[in-house]
Coordinates of C-alpha atoms in Angstrom, one line a residue:
M1 CA -20.8 30.8 43.1
E2 CA -19.9 34.4 42.3
T3 CA -17.8 36.8 44.3
P4 CA -17.6 40.6 43.7
D5 CA -13.9 40.4 42.7
S6 CA -14.6 37.6 40.3
R7 CA -16.7 39.8 38.1
A8 CA -13.8 41.6 36.5
S9 CA -10.1 41.7 36.8
T10 CA -7.4 43.8 35.1
D11 CA -4.7 41.1 35.3
V12 CA -6.6 38.4 33.5
E13 CA -7.9 37.9 30.0
E14 CA -11.2 36.2 31.0
A15 CA -12.9 34.7 34.1
Y16 CA -14.1 31.2 34.2
R17 CA -16.4 29.6 36.8
P18 CA -17.3 25.9 37.1
D19 CA -21.0 26.7 37.1
Q20 CA -20.6 27.9 33.5
P21 CA -20.4 25.5 30.6
A22 CA -17.0 24.6 29.2
T23 CA -16.2 25.8 25.8
S24 CA -16.2 23.0 23.2
T25 CA -12.8 22.1 21.8
F26 CA -12.5 20.8 18.3
G27 CA -12.3 17.0 18.3
T28 CA -8.9 16.6 16.7
D29 CA -7.4 18.9 19.4
L30 CA -9.4 17.3 22.2
V31 CA -8.1 13.8 21.6
N32 CA -4.5 15.2 22.0
L33 CA -5.3 17.1 25.2
P34 CA -5.5 15.6 28.8
S35 CA -9.2 15.2 28.6
R36 CA -9.0 11.8 30.3
T37 CA -6.8 13.0 33.2
L38 CA -9.0 16.0 34.1
G39 CA -12.4 16.5 35.7
D40 CA -15.6 17.5 34.1
D41 CA -15.2 21.2 34.8
A42 CA -11.7 21.4 33.4
Q43 CA -11.2 24.4 31.1
L44 CA -9.3 22.7 28.2
R45 CA -9.1 25.9 26.2
E46 CA -6.4 27.0 28.6
F47 CA -4.1 24.8 26.4
T48 CA -5.4 25.9 23.0
Q49 CA -6.3 29.6 23.4
E50 CA -3.8 32.5 23.3
T51 CA -4.6 35.4 25.6
V52 CA -3.2 39.0 25.9
S53 CA -2.1 38.6 29.5
G54 CA -1.3 34.9 29.4
Q55 CA -3.8 34.1 32.1
I56 CA -7.4 33.1 32.6
L57 CA -9.1 33.6 35.9
K58 CA -10.7 30.5 37.4
V59 CA -12.9 30.6 40.5
V60 CA -13.5 27.3 42.3
K61 CA -15.0 26.2 45.5
S62 CA -12.6 24.2 47.7
N63 CA -13.7 20.7 48.6
K64 CA -11.8 20.9 51.8
T65 CA -12.8 24.3 53.2
G66 CA -15.8 25.3 51.1
N67 CA -14.2 28.6 50.5
I68 CA -14.1 30.3 47.1
E69 CA -10.6 30.2 45.7
R70 CA -9.3 32.3 42.7
Y71 CA -6.6 30.8 40.4
Q72 CA -4.9 32.2 37.4
L73 CA -4.7 29.5 34.7
V74 CA -1.5 30.0 32.7
T75 CA -2.0 30.2 28.9
F76 CA 0.1 31.1 25.9
T77 CA 0.1 34.8 25.0
V78 CA -0.8 36.1 21.6
D79 CA 1.9 35.1 19.1
D80 CA 3.8 33.3 21.9
K81 CA 7.1 32.0 20.7
E82 CA 7.0 29.1 23.1
N83 CA 3.7 27.9 21.5
P84 CA 4.7 25.1 19.0
K85 CA 2.0 26.4 16.6
N86 CA 3.9 29.7 16.4
W87 CA 7.3 28.1 15.7
P88 CA 8.9 29.0 12.3
K89 CA 7.3 26.9 9.5
A90 CA 10.6 25.5 8.4
Y91 CA 11.3 24.2 11.9
K92 CA 7.8 22.8 12.2
W93 CA 8.4 20.9 9.0
W94 CA 11.7 19.5 10.3
C95 CA 9.9 18.2 13.4
T96 CA 7.1 16.8 11.3
M97 CA 9.4 14.9 9.0
T98 CA 11.5 13.7 11.9
V99 CA 8.6 12.1 13.7
A100 CA 7.1 10.9 10.4
I101 CA 10.4 9.2 9.5
T102 CA 10.5 7.7 13.0
C103 CA 7.1 6.3 12.3
F104 CA 8.3 4.9 9.0
V105 CA 11.3 3.2 10.6
V106 CA 9.1 1.6 13.3
A107 CA 6.8 0.2 10.6
F108 CA 9.9 -0.9 8.6
D109 CA 11.3 -2.7 11.6
S110 CA 8.0 -4.6 12.0
A111 CA 8.2 -6.0 8.5
V112 CA 11.8 -6.2 7.4
I113 CA 12.3 -9.6 9.2
T114 CA 9.6 -11.2 7.1
A115 CA 12.1 -11.4 4.2
D116 CA 14.0 -14.3 5.8
I117 CA 11.8 -16.4 8.1
P118 CA 13.4 -19.6 6.6
G119 CA 16.8 -18.4 7.8
V120 CA 15.6 -18.2 11.4
M121 CA 14.0 -21.6 11.0
R122 CA 17.3 -23.2 9.8
E123 CA 19.4 -21.4 12.4
F124 CA 17.4 -22.4 15.4
N125 CA 15.8 -25.6 14.0
V126 CA 12.3 -24.5 14.7
S127 CA 9.0 -24.6 12.8
E128 CA 7.7 -21.8 10.6
E129 CA 5.0 -21.0 13.2
V130 CA 7.6 -20.5 16.0
A131 CA 9.8 -18.4 13.7
L132 CA 6.7 -16.3 12.8
L133 CA 6.3 -15.5 16.4
S134 CA 9.0 -12.9 16.0
I135 CA 6.5 -10.9 13.9
T136 CA 3.5 -11.8 16.1
L137 CA 5.0 -10.7 19.4
F138 CA 6.2 -7.5 17.9
V139 CA 2.8 -6.6 16.7
V140 CA 1.2 -7.7 20.0
G141 CA 3.5 -5.1 21.6
F142 CA 1.9 -2.5 19.3
G143 CA -1.4 -3.2 21.1
I144 CA -0.1 -3.3 24.7
G145 CA 2.1 -0.2 24.6
P146 CA -0.4 2.5 23.8
M147 CA -2.5 1.5 26.8
I148 CA 0.4 2.6 28.9
F149 CA 2.3 5.3 27.0
A150 CA -0.7 7.3 25.7
P151 CA -2.0 8.2 29.1
L152 CA 1.5 8.5 30.6
S153 CA 2.3 11.1 27.9
E154 CA -0.6 13.2 29.1
I155 CA 1.1 13.4 32.5
V156 CA 4.8 13.7 31.8
G157 CA 4.8 15.1 28.2
R158 CA 5.7 13.6 24.8
R159 CA 9.5 14.2 24.8
P160 CA 10.3 11.9 27.8
I161 CA 8.3 9.1 26.3
Y162 CA 9.9 9.4 22.9
A163 CA 13.4 9.5 24.5
S164 CA 13.0 6.7 26.9
T165 CA 11.1 4.2 24.8
L166 CA 13.2 4.7 21.7
L167 CA 16.4 4.2 23.7
L168 CA 15.0 0.9 25.1
A169 CA 13.9 -0.2 21.7
V170 CA 17.3 0.5 20.2
V171 CA 19.1 -1.4 23.0
F172 CA 16.9 -4.5 22.7
I173 CA 17.6 -4.8 19.0
I174 CA 21.1 -5.8 19.8
P175 CA 20.4 -9.1 21.7
G176 CA 18.1 -10.1 19.0
A177 CA 20.8 -9.6 16.3
V178 CA 23.2 -11.8 18.3
A179 CA 20.7 -14.2 19.7
K180 CA 22.0 -17.7 20.3
N181 CA 18.5 -19.3 20.7
I182 CA 15.0 -18.6 19.6
E183 CA 13.8 -17.7 23.1
T184 CA 16.2 -14.7 23.2
L185 CA 15.0 -13.5 19.8
L186 CA 11.3 -13.8 20.7
V187 CA 11.7 -12.0 24.1
T188 CA 13.6 -9.1 22.5
R189 CA 11.1 -8.8 19.7
A190 CA 8.2 -8.6 22.2
L191 CA 10.0 -5.9 24.2
D192 CA 10.8 -4.0 21.1
G193 CA 7.2 -4.1 20.0
I194 CA 6.1 -2.5 23.2
A195 CA 8.8 0.1 23.2
F196 CA 8.4 1.0 19.5
S197 CA 4.6 1.4 20.0
A198 CA 5.2 4.7 21.8
P199 CA 6.3 6.8 18.8
M200 CA 3.6 5.3 16.7
T201 CA 1.1 6.3 19.4
L202 CA 2.4 9.9 19.9
V203 CA 3.2 11.0 16.3
G204 CA -0.4 12.1 15.5
G205 CA -0.5 14.1 18.8
T206 CA 2.9 15.8 18.0
L207 CA 1.6 17.0 14.6
A208 CA -1.6 18.3 16.3
D209 CA 0.7 20.2 18.7
L210 CA 2.6 21.8 15.8
W211 CA -0.1 22.7 13.3
R212 CA -3.4 24.5 13.4
T213 CA -6.4 22.7 12.1
E214 CA -6.5 24.5 8.8
E215 CA -2.7 23.8 8.3
R216 CA -2.7 20.0 9.0
G217 CA -3.7 18.6 5.6
V218 CA -0.3 18.1 4.1
P219 CA 1.6 17.2 7.3
M220 CA -1.0 14.7 8.3
A221 CA -0.8 13.2 4.8
A222 CA 2.9 12.7 5.2
F223 CA 2.4 11.1 8.6
S224 CA -0.5 8.9 7.4
A225 CA 1.7 7.4 4.6
A226 CA 4.6 6.4 6.8
P227 CA 3.0 3.5 8.7
F228 CA 2.0 1.9 5.4
I229 CA 5.0 2.6 3.3
G230 CA 7.3 1.1 6.0
P231 CA 5.7 -2.4 5.8
A232 CA 5.9 -2.3 2.0
I233 CA 9.5 -1.2 1.8
G234 CA 10.6 -3.6 4.6
P235 CA 10.3 -6.8 2.6
L236 CA 11.9 -5.1 -0.4
V237 CA 15.1 -4.0 1.4
G238 CA 15.1 -7.1 3.6
G239 CA 14.9 -9.5 0.7
F240 CA 18.0 -8.3 -1.0
L241 CA 19.8 -7.8 2.3
S242 CA 19.1 -11.3 3.6
D243 CA 20.0 -12.9 0.2
A244 CA 23.4 -11.2 0.4
L245 CA 24.3 -11.2 4.2
G246 CA 21.8 -13.4 6.0
W247 CA 18.9 -12.9 8.4
R248 CA 21.0 -11.3 11.2
W249 CA 21.7 -8.3 9.1
L250 CA 17.9 -7.6 9.0
Y251 CA 18.4 -6.8 12.7
W252 CA 21.6 -4.8 12.3
M253 CA 19.7 -2.7 9.7
Q254 CA 17.0 -2.0 12.3
L255 CA 19.6 -1.0 14.7
I256 CA 21.2 1.5 12.3
L257 CA 17.9 3.1 11.2
S258 CA 16.4 3.2 14.7
G259 CA 19.6 4.6 16.2
I260 CA 19.6 7.5 13.6
V261 CA 15.9 8.4 14.3
Y262 CA 16.6 8.2 18.1
I263 CA 19.4 10.7 17.8
L264 CA 17.3 13.0 15.6
I265 CA 14.2 13.0 17.7
T266 CA 15.9 13.4 21.1
L267 CA 18.4 16.1 20.0
T268 CA 16.3 18.2 17.6
V269 CA 12.6 17.8 18.6
P270 CA 11.7 19.6 21.9
E271 CA 8.6 19.2 24.0
T272 CA 5.6 20.1 21.9
Y273 CA 2.8 19.2 24.4
A274 CA 1.1 22.4 25.4
P275 CA 0.0 21.2 28.9
K276 CA 3.6 20.3 29.8
I277 CA 5.0 23.6 28.4
L278 CA 2.4 25.6 30.3
A279 CA 3.0 23.5 33.5
R280 CA 6.7 24.5 33.4
R281 CA 5.7 28.2 32.9
A282 CA 3.3 28.0 35.8
A283 CA 6.0 26.5 38.0
K284 CA 8.4 29.4 37.1
L285 CA 5.7 32.0 37.8
R286 CA 5.0 30.5 41.2
K287 CA 8.7 30.6 42.0
S288 CA 9.4 34.1 40.7
T289 CA 6.2 35.7 42.2
N290 CA 5.9 33.5 45.3
D291 CA 2.3 33.2 44.4
D292 CA 0.7 29.7 44.3
R293 CA -2.3 30.9 42.3
H294 CA -0.4 30.5 39.0
V295 CA -1.5 27.0 37.9
T296 CA -2.7 24.8 35.1
E297 CA -5.8 22.6 35.1
Q298 CA -3.5 19.6 35.7
D299 CA -2.2 21.2 38.9
L300 CA -5.8 21.6 40.2
D301 CA -6.6 17.9 39.6
T302 CA -6.0 16.2 43.0
R303 CA -7.0 12.6 42.0
P304 CA -4.4 10.0 42.7
L305 CA -2.3 8.8 39.8
G306 CA -3.5 5.2 40.4
Q307 CA -7.1 6.2 40.1
R308 CA -6.5 8.0 36.8
L309 CA -4.5 5.1 35.4
R310 CA -7.3 2.6 36.3
L311 CA -9.6 4.8 34.2
F312 CA -7.2 4.7 31.3
L313 CA -7.0 0.9 31.3
I314 CA -10.7 0.2 31.8
R315 CA -12.4 2.8 29.6
P316 CA -11.1 1.5 26.2
F317 CA -12.6 -2.0 27.0
Q318 CA -15.9 -0.4 28.0
L319 CA -16.0 1.4 24.7
L320 CA -14.8 -1.6 22.7
F321 CA -17.4 -4.0 24.0
G322 CA -20.2 -1.6 24.9
E323 CA -20.3 0.7 21.9
A324 CA -21.4 -0.6 18.6
I325 CA -19.6 2.1 16.6
V326 CA -16.3 1.5 18.3
F327 CA -16.6 -2.3 18.0
C328 CA -17.6 -2.3 14.3
I329 CA -15.0 0.3 13.3
S330 CA -12.3 -1.6 15.3
V331 CA -13.3 -4.9 13.6
Y332 CA -13.0 -3.3 10.2
M333 CA -9.6 -1.7 11.0
S334 CA -8.5 -5.1 12.4
V335 CA -9.4 -6.8 9.1
L336 CA -7.3 -4.2 7.2
Y337 CA -4.4 -4.5 9.6
G338 CA -4.5 -8.3 9.5
L339 CA -4.6 -8.1 5.7
L340 CA -1.4 -6.1 5.7
Y341 CA 0.4 -8.7 7.8
M342 CA -1.1 -11.5 5.8
F343 CA 0.7 -10.2 2.8
F344 CA 4.0 -10.8 4.4
V345 CA 3.3 -14.5 4.4
A346 CA 1.1 -14.6 1.2
Y347 CA 3.6 -12.9 -1.1
P348 CA 6.4 -15.4 -0.4
I349 CA 3.9 -18.2 -0.9
I350 CA 2.8 -16.8 -4.3
Y351 CA 6.2 -15.8 -5.6
Q352 CA 8.8 -17.9 -3.9
Q353 CA 6.9 -21.2 -3.6
G354 CA 4.7 -20.7 -6.7
K355 CA 7.1 -19.0 -9.1
G356 CA 10.5 -19.8 -7.6
Y357 CA 11.6 -16.2 -7.1
S358 CA 14.3 -15.1 -4.6
A359 CA 13.4 -13.2 -1.4
G360 CA 14.8 -10.0 -3.0
T361 CA 12.8 -10.3 -6.2
T362 CA 9.7 -11.1 -4.1
G363 CA 10.3 -7.9 -2.2
L364 CA 10.0 -5.9 -5.4
M365 CA 6.4 -7.1 -5.7
F366 CA 5.5 -4.9 -2.7
I367 CA 6.3 -1.7 -4.7
P368 CA 2.7 -1.3 -6.1
I369 CA 1.4 -1.3 -2.5
A370 CA 3.8 1.6 -1.6
V371 CA 2.9 3.4 -4.8
G372 CA -0.8 3.1 -3.9
V373 CA -0.1 4.5 -0.5
L374 CA 1.8 7.5 -1.9
C375 CA -1.0 8.2 -4.4
S376 CA -3.6 8.3 -1.7
A377 CA -1.3 10.5 0.4
F378 CA -1.2 13.0 -2.4
C379 CA -5.0 12.9 -2.6
A380 CA -5.4 13.4 1.2
P381 CA -5.3 17.3 1.1
M382 CA -8.1 17.2 -1.5
V383 CA -10.2 15.0 0.8
N384 CA -9.5 17.4 3.6
K385 CA -10.6 20.3 1.4
H386 CA -13.8 18.5 0.7
Y387 CA -14.4 18.0 4.4
L388 CA -13.9 21.7 5.1
S389 CA -16.6 22.5 2.4
L390 CA -19.0 20.2 4.3
V391 CA -18.1 21.9 7.5
A392 CA -19.0 25.3 5.9
K393 CA -22.2 23.7 4.5
H394 CA -23.3 22.6 8.1
G395 CA -22.5 26.0 9.6
G396 CA -19.3 24.9 11.3
N397 CA -20.9 21.9 13.1
P398 CA -21.1 19.0 10.8
P399 CA -22.3 15.6 12.1
A400 CA -19.6 13.0 12.7
E401 CA -21.0 10.9 9.9
V402 CA -19.6 13.2 7.2
R403 CA -16.2 11.8 8.1
L404 CA -17.4 8.5 6.6
V405 CA -17.7 9.8 3.0
P406 CA -14.1 8.9 2.0
M407 CA -14.5 5.5 3.6
M408 CA -17.7 4.8 1.6
V409 CA -15.7 5.5 -1.6
S410 CA -12.4 3.9 -0.8
C411 CA -13.7 0.7 0.9
W412 CA -14.3 -0.9 -2.5
F413 CA -10.6 -0.7 -3.5
I414 CA -9.7 -3.4 -0.9
P415 CA -11.8 -6.3 -2.3
I416 CA -11.1 -5.2 -5.9
G417 CA -7.4 -5.4 -5.2
L418 CA -7.7 -8.7 -3.4
F419 CA -9.8 -10.3 -6.2
I420 CA -7.1 -9.3 -8.7
F421 CA -4.4 -10.7 -6.5
A422 CA -6.4 -13.9 -6.0
W423 CA -7.2 -14.8 -9.6
T424 CA -3.9 -13.8 -11.2
S425 CA -1.8 -15.8 -8.7
Y426 CA -1.6 -19.0 -10.7
P427 CA 2.1 -20.1 -11.0
R428 CA 1.9 -20.2 -14.8
L429 CA 0.7 -16.6 -15.1
S430 CA 2.9 -13.5 -15.1
W431 CA 4.1 -11.8 -11.9
V432 CA 2.3 -8.6 -13.0
G433 CA -1.2 -9.5 -12.0
P434 CA -0.7 -10.2 -8.2
A435 CA 1.7 -7.3 -8.0
L436 CA -0.7 -4.8 -9.5
G437 CA -3.5 -6.1 -7.2
G438 CA -1.5 -4.5 -4.4
F439 CA -2.0 -1.0 -5.8
P440 CA -5.7 -0.5 -5.1
V441 CA -5.2 -2.1 -1.6
G442 CA -2.5 0.4 -0.8
F443 CA -4.5 3.2 -2.2
G444 CA -7.5 2.4 0.0
F445 CA -5.6 1.9 3.2
I446 CA -5.0 5.6 4.1
F447 CA -8.5 6.8 3.3
L448 CA -10.0 4.0 5.4
Y449 CA -7.7 4.5 8.4
N450 CA -8.0 8.3 8.4
S451 CA -11.8 8.2 8.0
A452 CA -12.1 5.7 10.8
N453 CA -9.9 7.6 13.2
N454 CA -11.7 10.9 12.4
Y455 CA -15.1 9.3 12.8
L456 CA -14.2 7.9 16.2
V457 CA -12.7 11.2 17.3
D458 CA -15.8 13.2 16.3
S459 CA -18.2 10.7 17.7
Y460 CA -16.5 10.3 21.1
Q461 CA -14.7 13.6 21.6
H462 CA -14.0 13.5 25.3
Q463 CA -13.5 9.7 25.1
A464 CA -11.7 9.7 21.7
A465 CA -8.3 8.8 23.1
S466 CA -9.8 5.7 24.8
A467 CA -11.8 4.8 21.6
L468 CA -8.6 5.0 19.5
A469 CA -6.8 2.9 22.1
A470 CA -9.5 0.2 21.9
K471 CA -9.2 0.2 18.1
T472 CA -5.4 -0.1 18.3
F473 CA -5.6 -2.9 20.9
L474 CA -8.0 -5.1 18.8
R475 CA -6.3 -4.5 15.5
S476 CA -2.9 -5.3 16.8
F477 CA -3.9 -8.6 18.4
W478 CA -5.7 -9.6 15.2
G479 CA -2.8 -8.6 13.0
A480 CA -0.5 -10.6 15.2
A481 CA -2.7 -13.6 15.0
T482 CA -3.2 -13.6 11.2
V483 CA 0.6 -14.1 10.6
L484 CA 0.3 -17.5 12.3
F485 CA -2.5 -19.1 10.2
T486 CA -2.0 -17.5 6.8
G487 CA 0.3 -20.3 5.6
Q488 CA -2.1 -23.0 6.6
M489 CA -5.0 -21.1 5.0
Y490 CA -3.2 -20.9 1.7
A491 CA -2.2 -24.6 1.9
R492 CA -5.8 -25.7 2.5
L493 CA -7.7 -23.4 0.3
G494 CA -5.2 -22.8 -2.5
Y495 CA -3.8 -19.5 -3.7
Q496 CA -7.0 -18.3 -5.4
W497 CA -9.7 -19.2 -2.8
A498 CA -7.5 -18.2 0.2
S499 CA -7.1 -14.7 -1.3
S500 CA -10.8 -14.6 -2.4
L501 CA -11.8 -15.4 1.2
L502 CA -10.0 -12.2 2.3
A503 CA -11.7 -10.3 -0.5
F504 CA -15.1 -11.5 0.5
I505 CA -14.5 -10.4 4.1
G506 CA -13.3 -7.0 2.9
L507 CA -16.5 -6.8 0.7
A508 CA -18.7 -7.6 3.7
C509 CA -17.0 -4.9 5.7
C510 CA -17.9 -2.3 3.0
A511 CA -21.4 -2.3 4.6
I512 CA -20.1 -0.8 7.9
P513 CA -19.5 2.8 6.7
F514 CA -22.9 2.9 4.9
V515 CA -24.8 1.6 8.0
F516 CA -23.2 4.2 10.3
Y517 CA -23.6 7.0 7.7
Y518 CA -27.4 6.5 7.8
K519 CA -27.9 5.2 11.3
G520 CA -24.8 6.5 13.3
A521 CA -26.5 9.5 14.7
A522 CA -29.4 7.4 16.0
I523 CA -27.0 4.9 17.6
R524 CA -25.1 7.7 19.3
K525 CA -28.2 9.1 20.9
H526 CA -28.5 5.9 22.9
S527 CA -24.8 5.9 23.8
K528 CA -23.4 6.5 27.3
F529 CA -20.1 7.8 26.1
A530 CA -20.7 9.4 22.6
Y531 CA -20.2 13.1 22.3
S532 CA -23.4 15.2 22.3
P533 CA -23.5 18.9 21.6
D534 CA -26.4 19.2 24.1
E535 CA -24.3 17.6 26.9
E536 CA -21.4 19.9 26.0
N537 CA -23.7 23.0 26.3
A538 CA -24.9 21.7 29.6
G539 CA -21.4 21.1 30.9
K540 CA -22.1 17.4 31.3
A541 CA -19.4 15.7 29.2
V542 CA -18.9 12.2 30.3
H543 CA -15.6 11.2 32.0

């Protein structure tokens, strides 16, 4: 509904009315904006667009009175110094490396204890399966935490979540390090897994806050490598540390590293979430001008918090079990994640049981995985450049399926590496074969994960956060489960056929990106939740 004074205004950059279609926001930005917490008519470009005056006029019809109300949505001004994307590049790199190192430490903490599971078994007189629960429960926490912390960060901002969860995680490492019984150790590991999941969930969003789309190639490569290098370095450091000082020092090492990143991230990384920064600015404007019309889209959303949180918890499962794309991609990523944690059990079986190596020497065998991850991280900017060329080829609106090209190429590295690992694992053969088998596996991980995430984001733009939460939930529970049966699988099938079984599963999964590359667009046409440019243009994005 239009009013005479909504046609033009000298104190605003642009007028927006709910009867007009919302401007599309690029998928990788949208997934890091409060798209789930806001209604269908929310103007998300308030959080991404810089304006001359720092305001956008929004005209709405009140549900209570039926009257037309004019609000001034607060935006960043041109070259605004409070906009994280305009911060000095050196400081943005400091923030980037701080959150990336935090991500590395969390991944390291998940894996370092695998170096001395026998020590826990002897200390508490428990079976291997019970001792392995210290890994399983931690990884289960990785699946539970994002369901809570991701939507909560859209409401309170990123910094409070970082500070509170990392503090809890650091505190709960201590009772694990001094545990007198296995119950204490397992409970603290479960709590740490939930708390540590928050930074793993928020890091990608923080980098999106800091860097513009065309600048993200190298920073995202640094972040992408961290979650995979951590699990490769953990057994290496843990092996020598446990050989020298015992299993409890694996926990003290976690405390030291986690304490350092907690101090760094809480003292040196400010709030980067644009909606939170603008909400503070709007509050200051309302106070200084005594004018309640200075608001953000979040201020205009009157739905109760409980109603929004129910949506956050239900929607991921609707996507997981109702959308073929989300389900199949989540299964594929679960296979990869489970493979990573299977290695923590398989490597000691191959090298310690089969060849009689120490835990420290066995940890060295993880180095090729880390080298493979680093090599793929160096290649990531080239992959991003190739994608930008495809964007230009499709006139700026490429189909989501072009995101699958790196996956179609890199998917073959996983079974190749596993077959090498399998058939060179005879105890009489050199250590070189199984170790080198880890290189192609590590090389393929980043390309597969990044392609999967990007494909889900571009396919389910307004629902992308829920789609990623569904994927994280399934992969974490599967990864947690694999730790418990890997030992029995290798005992029953033997070294070669147990690893070959994993290779054949990885080979079967190679079909997934090809199927969606050719049929994905047709599948999305019949989806209730998938993003459609036609719906965007009609202002009908599903929420």
